[in-house]
Amino acid sequence: MHHDIKEILYTADDISARIQELGAMITRDYQGKSILLVGILKGAVRFMNDLKRTIDLPLCCDMMELSSYGDRTVSSGTATILKDATLDIEGREVLIVEDIIDTGVTLQRVLEHLGSRRPATLKTCALLDKPARRKVAIKPDYCGFIIPDVFVVGYGLDYAQAFRELPYIGVLKVACD
Ligand code: IMP
Ligand code: MG
């Protein structure tokens, strides 16, 4: 285990098993349709890559990037769009793919933004849900794991851009704000 990690919450095997289940649910729910996955950079890249392999439907992928954290562990409370999705969204089955929902500000911003482009449906899939610090009433349609109020890294999630490469999801030892 990495020396900055206090505890492993989910191993690579736990994550991969849960993603298989999410992919099966999504495949069942969208049967006969094709999906447009919109991943939120940078944290959801790894999750989206693994998730899309478990979905047995035609799909396309797009990406958006928002900023809210800077190099801290507490959200700034606003989410600015740095990079927009580029594919046409109107009339599509859109599924937003996010690494983690904390305050909910980021996902709310993405929902408003993409919702205004008249998708046929707009749903959300988050690998992790941290409901303790929620500021906006928002719940993912698909959720990997519900976690307590701890700062986690690994499997795409970072602290000041580090730790994304860890194969597991772990709790950071010192969170310095
Ligand atoms: P929200 O806008 O507060 O819901 O924050 C969402 C974004 O903050 C996520 O997309 C993550 O990039 C980041 N984030 C929230 N909690 C954590 C965490 O525990 N570890 C790493 N990143 C986090
Ligand atoms: Mg993110």
PDB file of C-alpha atoms and ligand atoms in Angstrom:
ATOM      1  CA  MET A   1       0.000   0.000   0.000  1.00  0.00           C
ATOM      2  CA  HIS A   2       1.219   3.544  -0.778  1.00  0.00           C
ATOM      3  CA  HIS A   3       2.676   5.296   2.329  1.00  0.00           C
ATOM      4  CA  ASP A   4       0.277   8.253   2.034  1.00  0.00           C
ATOM      5  CA  ILE A   5      -2.754   5.959   2.166  1.00  0.00           C
ATOM      6  CA  LYS A   6      -4.366   5.225   5.530  1.00  0.00           C
ATOM      7  CA  GLU A   7      -6.834   2.581   4.459  1.00  0.00           C
ATOM      8  CA  ILE A   8      -8.036   0.842   1.308  1.00  0.00           C
ATOM      9  CA  LEU A   9     -11.802   1.176   0.907  1.00  0.00           C
ATOM     10  CA  TYR A  10     -12.186  -0.751  -2.363  1.00  0.00           C
ATOM     11  CA  THR A  11      -9.650  -3.021  -4.014  1.00  0.00           C
ATOM     12  CA  ALA A  12      -9.229  -3.255  -7.785  1.00  0.00           C
ATOM     13  CA  ASP A  13     -11.309  -6.454  -7.672  1.00  0.00           C
ATOM     14  CA  ASP A  14     -14.121  -4.801  -5.658  1.00  0.00           C
ATOM     15  CA  ILE A  15     -14.244  -1.959  -8.191  1.00  0.00           C
ATOM     16  CA  SER A  16     -14.228  -4.206 -11.218  1.00  0.00           C
ATOM     17  CA  ALA A  17     -16.982  -6.458  -9.810  1.00  0.00           C
ATOM     18  CA  ARG A  18     -19.200  -3.459  -9.028  1.00  0.00           C
ATOM     19  CA  ILE A  19     -18.609  -1.950 -12.486  1.00  0.00           C
ATOM     20  CA  GLN A  20     -19.756  -5.238 -14.059  1.00  0.00           C
ATOM     21  CA  GLU A  21     -22.996  -4.907 -12.096  1.00  0.00           C
ATOM     22  CA  LEU A  22     -23.467  -1.269 -13.128  1.00  0.00           C
ATOM     23  CA  GLY A  23     -22.843  -2.167 -16.774  1.00  0.00           C
ATOM     24  CA  ALA A  24     -25.424  -4.957 -16.583  1.00  0.00           C
ATOM     25  CA  MET A  25     -28.022  -2.581 -15.091  1.00  0.00           C
ATOM     26  CA  ILE A  26     -27.349   0.060 -17.739  1.00  0.00           C
ATOM     27  CA  THR A  27     -27.493  -2.533 -20.540  1.00  0.00           C
ATOM     28  CA  ARG A  28     -30.858  -3.749 -19.244  1.00  0.00           C
ATOM     29  CA  ASP A  29     -32.333  -0.270 -18.682  1.00  0.00           C
ATOM     30  CA  TYR A  30     -31.367   1.089 -22.124  1.00  0.00           C
ATOM     31  CA  GLN A  31     -32.172  -2.087 -24.090  1.00  0.00           C
ATOM     32  CA  GLY A  32     -32.709  -1.363 -27.816  1.00  0.00           C
ATOM     33  CA  LYS A  33     -31.168   2.107 -27.575  1.00  0.00           C
ATOM     34  CA  SER A  34     -27.749   3.626 -28.012  1.00  0.00           C
ATOM     35  CA  ILE A  35     -26.173   5.777 -25.315  1.00  0.00           C
ATOM     36  CA  LEU A  36     -23.982   8.846 -25.235  1.00  0.00           C
ATOM     37  CA  LEU A  37     -21.666   8.714 -22.235  1.00  0.00           C
ATOM     38  CA  VAL A  38     -20.379  12.089 -21.081  1.00  0.00           C
ATOM     39  CA  GLY A  39     -17.444  11.646 -18.696  1.00  0.00           C
ATOM     40  CA  ILE A  40     -16.229  14.406 -16.419  1.00  0.00           C
ATOM     41  CA  LEU A  41     -12.504  15.032 -16.743  1.00  0.00           C
ATOM     42  CA  LYS A  42     -10.169  14.191 -15.295  1.00  0.00           C
ATOM     43  CA  GLY A  43     -11.312  11.949 -12.465  1.00  0.00           C
ATOM     44  CA  ALA A  44     -13.860   9.863 -14.403  1.00  0.00           C
ATOM     45  CA  VAL A  45     -11.599   8.859 -17.319  1.00  0.00           C
ATOM     46  CA  ARG A  46     -10.588   5.549 -15.845  1.00  0.00           C
ATOM     47  CA  PHE A  47     -14.087   4.709 -14.608  1.00  0.00           C
ATOM     48  CA  MET A  48     -15.643   5.557 -17.987  1.00  0.00           C
ATOM     49  CA  ASN A  49     -13.087   3.436 -19.840  1.00  0.00           C
ATOM     50  CA  ASP A  50     -13.839   0.392 -17.698  1.00  0.00           C
ATOM     51  CA  LEU A  51     -17.594   1.030 -17.559  1.00  0.00           C
ATOM     52  CA  LYS A  52     -18.023   1.301 -21.319  1.00  0.00           C
ATOM     53  CA  ARG A  53     -16.542  -2.186 -21.786  1.00  0.00           C
ATOM     54  CA  THR A  54     -19.255  -3.660 -19.575  1.00  0.00           C
ATOM     55  CA  ILE A  55     -22.166  -2.051 -21.460  1.00  0.00           C
ATOM     56  CA  ASP A  56     -23.499  -4.289 -24.214  1.00  0.00           C
ATOM     57  CA  LEU A  57     -25.083  -1.542 -26.332  1.00  0.00           C
ATOM     58  CA  PRO A  58     -23.930   0.813 -29.083  1.00  0.00           C
ATOM     59  CA  LEU A  59     -22.403   3.871 -27.438  1.00  0.00           C
ATOM     60  CA  CYS A  60     -20.424   7.046 -28.010  1.00  0.00           C
ATOM     61  CA  CYS A  61     -18.224   8.887 -25.542  1.00  0.00           C
ATOM     62  CA  ASP A  62     -17.723  12.582 -24.960  1.00  0.00           C
ATOM     63  CA  MET A  63     -15.986  14.526 -22.205  1.00  0.00           C
ATOM     64  CA  MET A  64     -16.487  17.711 -20.229  1.00  0.00           C
ATOM     65  CA  GLU A  65     -14.150  19.363 -17.779  1.00  0.00           C
ATOM     66  CA  LEU A  66     -15.116  21.522 -14.833  1.00  0.00           C
ATOM     67  CA  SER A  67     -13.090  23.065 -12.100  1.00  0.00           C
ATOM     68  CA  SER A  68     -14.109  23.470  -8.490  1.00  0.00           C
ATOM     69  CA  TYR A  69     -11.326  22.190  -6.241  1.00  0.00           C
ATOM     70  CA  GLY A  70      -7.992  23.738  -7.075  1.00  0.00           C
ATOM     71  CA  ASP A  71      -5.384  21.887  -5.008  1.00  0.00           C
ATOM     72  CA  ARG A  72      -7.516  21.540  -1.924  1.00  0.00           C
ATOM     73  CA  THR A  73      -9.734  18.843  -0.475  1.00  0.00           C
ATOM     74  CA  VAL A  74     -12.781  21.087  -0.025  1.00  0.00           C
ATOM     75  CA  SER A  75     -14.970  22.226  -2.914  1.00  0.00           C
ATOM     76  CA  SER A  76     -14.986  25.949  -3.689  1.00  0.00           C
ATOM     77  CA  GLY A  77     -18.776  25.845  -4.080  1.00  0.00           C
ATOM     78  CA  THR A  78     -18.861  26.859  -7.742  1.00  0.00           C
ATOM     79  CA  ALA A  79     -18.233  24.755 -10.824  1.00  0.00           C
ATOM     80  CA  THR A  80     -16.864  26.468 -13.912  1.00  0.00           C
ATOM     81  CA  ILE A  81     -17.002  24.718 -17.291  1.00  0.00           C
ATOM     82  CA  LEU A  82     -13.464  24.515 -18.708  1.00  0.00           C
ATOM     83  CA  LYS A  83     -14.255  22.174 -21.598  1.00  0.00           C
ATOM     84  CA  ASP A  84     -17.671  21.541 -23.111  1.00  0.00           C
ATOM     85  CA  ALA A  85     -19.006  18.334 -24.660  1.00  0.00           C
ATOM     86  CA  THR A  86     -18.754  18.571 -28.451  1.00  0.00           C
ATOM     87  CA  LEU A  87     -21.092  15.852 -29.792  1.00  0.00           C
ATOM     88  CA  ASP A  88     -24.710  16.633 -30.620  1.00  0.00           C
ATOM     89  CA  ILE A  89     -26.880  15.900 -27.598  1.00  0.00           C
ATOM     90  CA  GLU A  90     -30.380  16.681 -28.840  1.00  0.00           C
ATOM     91  CA  GLY A  91     -32.616  13.598 -28.843  1.00  0.00           C
ATOM     92  CA  ARG A  92     -29.867  11.334 -27.418  1.00  0.00           C
ATOM     93  CA  GLU A  93     -29.896   9.084 -24.360  1.00  0.00           C
ATOM     94  CA  VAL A  94     -27.250  10.878 -22.334  1.00  0.00           C
ATOM     95  CA  LEU A  95     -25.565   9.316 -19.317  1.00  0.00           C
ATOM     96  CA  ILE A  96     -23.185  11.516 -17.337  1.00  0.00           C
ATOM     97  CA  VAL A  97     -20.287   9.541 -15.873  1.00  0.00           C
ATOM     98  CA  GLU A  98     -18.662  11.016 -12.760  1.00  0.00           C
ATOM     99  CA  ASP A  99     -16.028   9.727 -10.353  1.00  0.00           C
ATOM    100  CA  ILE A 100     -17.587  11.047  -7.151  1.00  0.00           C
ATOM    101  CA  ILE A 101     -20.457  13.247  -6.003  1.00  0.00           C
ATOM    102  CA  ASP A 102     -19.574  15.312  -2.954  1.00  0.00           C
ATOM    103  CA  THR A 103     -21.442  18.633  -2.576  1.00  0.00           C
ATOM    104  CA  GLY A 104     -23.295  17.894  -5.816  1.00  0.00           C
ATOM    105  CA  VAL A 105     -22.424  21.326  -7.258  1.00  0.00           C
ATOM    106  CA  THR A 106     -20.459  19.896 -10.210  1.00  0.00           C
ATOM    107  CA  LEU A 107     -23.113  17.389 -11.255  1.00  0.00           C
ATOM    108  CA  GLN A 108     -25.895  19.952 -10.860  1.00  0.00           C
ATOM    109  CA  ARG A 109     -24.014  22.325 -13.177  1.00  0.00           C
ATOM    110  CA  VAL A 110     -23.524  19.576 -15.792  1.00  0.00           C
ATOM    111  CA  LEU A 111     -27.210  18.552 -15.570  1.00  0.00           C
ATOM    112  CA  GLU A 112     -28.371  22.137 -16.149  1.00  0.00           C
ATOM    113  CA  HIS A 113     -25.895  22.663 -18.957  1.00  0.00           C
ATOM    114  CA  LEU A 114     -26.622  19.466 -20.912  1.00  0.00           C
ATOM    115  CA  GLY A 115     -30.323  19.512 -20.010  1.00  0.00           C
ATOM    116  CA  SER A 116     -30.740  22.765 -21.928  1.00  0.00           C
ATOM    117  CA  ARG A 117     -29.696  20.956 -25.143  1.00  0.00           C
ATOM    118  CA  ARG A 118     -32.811  18.803 -25.167  1.00  0.00           C
ATOM    119  CA  PRO A 119     -31.483  15.257 -24.738  1.00  0.00           C
ATOM    120  CA  ALA A 120     -34.141  12.487 -24.925  1.00  0.00           C
ATOM    121  CA  THR A 121     -33.049  11.399 -21.429  1.00  0.00           C
ATOM    122  CA  LEU A 122     -30.376  12.669 -19.068  1.00  0.00           C
ATOM    123  CA  LYS A 123     -29.173  10.369 -16.289  1.00  0.00           C
ATOM    124  CA  THR A 124     -26.151  10.118 -14.035  1.00  0.00           C
ATOM    125  CA  CYS A 125     -23.749   7.361 -13.056  1.00  0.00           C
ATOM    126  CA  ALA A 126     -21.248   8.005 -10.249  1.00  0.00           C
ATOM    127  CA  LEU A 127     -18.689   5.499  -9.044  1.00  0.00           C
ATOM    128  CA  LEU A 128     -18.762   7.011  -5.547  1.00  0.00           C
ATOM    129  CA  ASP A 129     -21.373   8.964  -3.640  1.00  0.00           C
ATOM    130  CA  LYS A 130     -20.397  10.950  -0.526  1.00  0.00           C
ATOM    131  CA  PRO A 131     -23.785  12.252   0.702  1.00  0.00           C
ATOM    132  CA  ALA A 132     -22.496  13.748   4.004  1.00  0.00           C
ATOM    133  CA  ARG A 133     -21.502  17.113   2.536  1.00  0.00           C
ATOM    134  CA  ARG A 134     -24.244  17.539  -0.051  1.00  0.00           C
ATOM    135  CA  LYS A 135     -25.287  21.140  -0.819  1.00  0.00           C
ATOM    136  CA  VAL A 136     -27.710  20.408  -3.670  1.00  0.00           C
ATOM    137  CA  ALA A 137     -30.396  17.728  -3.448  1.00  0.00           C
ATOM    138  CA  ILE A 138     -29.096  15.329  -6.062  1.00  0.00           C
ATOM    139  CA  LYS A 139     -28.854  11.536  -6.255  1.00  0.00           C
ATOM    140  CA  PRO A 140     -27.138   9.535  -9.005  1.00  0.00           C
ATOM    141  CA  ASP A 141     -29.315   7.173 -11.060  1.00  0.00           C
ATOM    142  CA  TYR A 142     -26.496   4.607 -10.930  1.00  0.00           C
ATOM    143  CA  CYS A 143     -24.031   4.505  -8.048  1.00  0.00           C
ATOM    144  CA  GLY A 144     -21.051   2.241  -7.419  1.00  0.00           C
ATOM    145  CA  PHE A 145     -20.480   2.761  -3.705  1.00  0.00           C
ATOM    146  CA  ILE A 146     -21.778   5.114  -1.010  1.00  0.00           C
ATOM    147  CA  ILE A 147     -18.845   6.300   1.134  1.00  0.00           C
ATOM    148  CA  PRO A 148     -18.490   8.190   4.451  1.00  0.00           C
ATOM    149  CA  ASP A 149     -17.135  11.755   4.726  1.00  0.00           C
ATOM    150  CA  VAL A 150     -13.486  10.969   3.953  1.00  0.00           C
ATOM    151  CA  PHE A 151     -11.185  12.227   1.196  1.00  0.00           C
ATOM    152  CA  VAL A 152     -10.405   9.375  -1.157  1.00  0.00           C
ATOM    153  CA  VAL A 153      -7.854   8.954  -3.944  1.00  0.00           C
ATOM    154  CA  GLY A 154      -6.932   6.339  -6.526  1.00  0.00           C
ATOM    155  CA  TYR A 155      -8.659   4.754  -9.506  1.00  0.00           C
ATOM    156  CA  GLY A 156      -8.690   8.157 -11.234  1.00  0.00           C
ATOM    157  CA  LEU A 157      -9.368  10.277  -8.161  1.00  0.00           C
ATOM    158  CA  ASP A 158      -6.638  12.705  -7.161  1.00  0.00           C
ATOM    159  CA  TYR A 159      -5.316  14.946  -4.452  1.00  0.00           C
ATOM    160  CA  ALA A 160      -3.561  17.919  -6.124  1.00  0.00           C
ATOM    161  CA  GLN A 161      -3.326  15.785  -9.310  1.00  0.00           C
ATOM    162  CA  ALA A 162      -1.470  12.936  -7.553  1.00  0.00           C
ATOM    163  CA  PHE A 163      -2.549   9.345  -6.808  1.00  0.00           C
ATOM    164  CA  ARG A 164      -4.791   8.884  -9.872  1.00  0.00           C
ATOM    165  CA  GLU A 165      -2.718   5.865 -10.909  1.00  0.00           C
ATOM    166  CA  LEU A 166      -3.414   3.777  -7.801  1.00  0.00           C
ATOM    167  CA  PRO A 167      -5.450   0.678  -8.789  1.00  0.00           C
ATOM    168  CA  TYR A 168      -7.572   0.840  -5.609  1.00  0.00           C
ATOM    169  CA  ILE A 169      -9.619   3.535  -3.832  1.00  0.00           C
ATOM    170  CA  GLY A 170      -8.033   4.546  -0.546  1.00  0.00           C
ATOM    171  CA  VAL A 171      -8.338   7.167   2.190  1.00  0.00           C
ATOM    172  CA  LEU A 172      -5.605   9.794   2.207  1.00  0.00           C
ATOM    173  CA  LYS A 173      -3.553   9.982   5.464  1.00  0.00           C
ATOM    174  CA  VAL A 174      -3.203  13.752   5.758  1.00  0.00           C
ATOM    175  CA  ALA A 175      -5.649  16.045   4.028  1.00  0.00           C
ATOM    176  CA  CYS A 176      -4.083  19.497   4.279  1.00  0.00           C
ATOM    177  CA  ASP A 177      -6.379  22.410   3.414  1.00  0.00           C
TER     178      ASP A 177
HETATM  179  P1  IMP B   1     -18.784  18.277  -5.921  1.00  0.00           P
HETATM  180  O1  IMP B   1     -19.005  19.361  -6.929  1.00  0.00           O
HETATM  181  O2  IMP B   1     -18.524  18.833  -4.537  1.00  0.00           O
HETATM  182  O3  IMP B   1     -19.857  17.225  -5.900  1.00  0.00           O
HETATM  183  O4  IMP B   1     -17.430  17.606  -6.253  1.00  0.00           O
HETATM  184  C1  IMP B   1     -17.278  16.786  -7.279  1.00  0.00           C
HETATM  185  C2  IMP B   1     -15.838  16.705  -7.711  1.00  0.00           C
HETATM  186  O5  IMP B   1     -14.913  16.918  -6.647  1.00  0.00           O
HETATM  187  C3  IMP B   1     -15.581  15.309  -8.185  1.00  0.00           C
HETATM  188  O6  IMP B   1     -15.766  15.255  -9.568  1.00  0.00           O
HETATM  189  C4  IMP B   1     -14.155  15.055  -7.794  1.00  0.00           C
HETATM  190  O7  IMP B   1     -13.315  15.407  -8.871  1.00  0.00           O
HETATM  191  C5  IMP B   1     -13.895  15.958  -6.635  1.00  0.00           C
HETATM  192  N1  IMP B   1     -13.943  15.236  -5.332  1.00  0.00           N
HETATM  193  C6  IMP B   1     -14.924  15.244  -4.402  1.00  0.00           C
HETATM  194  N2  IMP B   1     -14.631  14.476  -3.347  1.00  0.00           N
HETATM  195  C7  IMP B   1     -13.421  13.932  -3.622  1.00  0.00           C
HETATM  196  C8  IMP B   1     -12.572  13.000  -2.915  1.00  0.00           C
HETATM  197  O8  IMP B   1     -12.864  12.481  -1.821  1.00  0.00           O
HETATM  198  N3  IMP B   1     -11.404  12.696  -3.549  1.00  0.00           N
HETATM  199  C9  IMP B   1     -11.035  13.203  -4.747  1.00  0.00           C
HETATM  200  N4  IMP B   1     -11.794  14.058  -5.439  1.00  0.00           N
HETATM  201  C10 IMP B   1     -12.979  14.425  -4.892  1.00  0.00           C
HETATM  202 MG    MG B   2     -14.571  14.721 -10.964  1.00  0.00          MG
END
